[in-house]
Amino acid sequence: MRRVVLGVLVGLAVVGLLGLGQAGTSLVLTHASSLQNVALTILGDAALAPAIMRATNSKALVDATFYRISRLDEVIPAGAKLFIPEKTWAQAFLAVWDPNRVEDLFGGGKLVVGSWWTAGGEAEGLEALFSLYRDAYPDVVIVNATVAGGAGFVFKAVLKPRLIAGDPPDTFQLHAGLEVEGYSPEVYLRPLDDLYAIFGWDKVFPPDLLELMLYKGHYWGVPVNIHRSNVLWYSKEIFARYDLKPPANWEEFFQICEFLKGQGIVPITLANAGGWEAPHLFETILASTLTPEEYRGLWTGATPWTHPGVTKALEILKKILDYVNADYSAHTWDTVLEYIAAGRGAMNIMGDWAMGWFMAKGVDVGWAPVPGTQGVFVALSDTFAFPKRAPNPINVIGWLEVCGSKAGQIAFNMRKGSIPARTDITPEEKAQFNPYLQSCMEDWARDAIVPSVMHGAAAPESWVVDFKDAINLFLVTRDVAGTQAALVAAAKAALGK
Ligand code: GAL
């Protein structure tokens, strides 16, 4: 056996590793061979032949020097140039490929990517992932199937009927955590456990995140980032002009608000056109009036929603409403940041995708934890999922690989305003990120981590919607007791107690 393998190897000329493009090796056959023989010789497994056929045909679509393979059992002639993908990709191919889909052996086609990333920073981050994907798979046409609307409430509503109708995108944005429950993953999504093992993702992401990703014992998405929800952004120019310091607690915060109001500046800018931005603000306040332990307990039933910390949080939100821009219901999270960029608004509380927006617009902005949340990191993660009925399943492999890769996570996150989820970022790689993101990486490693509710990490979708509705009503009624009762009822409906 060993002699046979060596014999074939001698007959192959390895052309070399490609710089750009899918990772793998080009080689020219010096004598005729079956694909199975090539697969056995180079990759050590004859069963990987279909992966070589697919990878070679993908290359042939954009580079005529590659041989076009028309059948799996074809005898490939001497002189044919093949492309041998990396073994991990070949194994992933085999795991994903349905042998009834002969068309998947020919390369090309589309990759339909569903997300809600349309705003400044988000769009640039997504484009950076696309660019890496295009370098590796130039035969595939990417379809950027975005549905605008922060936090994905519009996107999710559009996606669900498409999943049910069997007409999903090839891959889509999914928050890590209980959000996945809303998609009945065991029916509509492909579990990714095998791909996790093949690509080693179960080793490169932090254990807490991996645990958050597990739903019904399976992984359903590949994380691209970690976002922080509890950040106070402030205009450096306004704070310098009045010699203000970022507020460490709510008392200082309201003193600053009162002062700035007197100067004709909007103290704290708010958006709520999407209906999730004010509830987002509220989750960050809850993280300030409860300990991390108590906050976590809200979502497990260990902390009753009758807790005085919840009352206090509602009172703080009520007071904040006295200092916000009157047009908040017309603004989305990104458009309201123009207030800060233009020096008409002093502060904003939003997740750090706002940093992505500030970077994209070239605005130098100050940041601090939301008052009272020093040492607490309200976390969420964006992942990409793989629908069972993805129309171009083979094209999804490379996409998930890019999302989970170091290169992908670095290129994406430095534009998106988030940090890599991977744990193997070196100090040199960290230094490529802006000062906010570097400080965020340090906080992520040091702070108490609690899950965001508005971005899928803490609770199932039905509870998130009840929470959201209660806070939206509160904006109108400003009724602390009534809203707390609604939050108690929402928890009861979700937890059954
Ligand atoms: C979050 C998402 C972020 C960001 C934000 C605003 O839900 O996780 O990546 O896009 O919405 O759109």
Coordinates of C-alpha atoms in Angstrom, one line a residue, residues 25 41 43 45 56 77 86 94 103 131 148 160 164 166 181-182 185 196 219 224 281 303 325 372:
T25 CA -2.6 23.3 -3.4
T41 CA -2.7 10.1 -2.1
L43 CA -5.5 13.9 1.5
D45 CA -8.9 9.6 2.1
T56 CA -11.1 22.2 -9.0
P77 CA -5.7 12.7 -18.0
E86 CA -7.2 21.9 2.5
L94 CA -18.2 15.9 2.7
E103 CA -24.8 20.1 -9.4
S131 CA -14.1 40.8 0.4
A148 CA -32.6 47.4 7.3
K160 CA -39.3 33.5 9.5
I164 CA -41.0 28.1 6.9
G166 CA -38.4 26.6 2.4
E181 CA -35.5 29.2 19.7
G182 CA -37.7 31.5 17.6
P185 CA -33.8 25.2 14.7
Y196 CA -17.3 23.0 14.8
Y219 CA -24.4 24.6 17.9
V224 CA -18.1 36.6 14.3
L281 CA -31.3 51.7 27.2
T303 CA -34.4 37.4 40.8
N325 CA -34.4 64.9 22.1
G372 CA -23.1 52.4 37.6

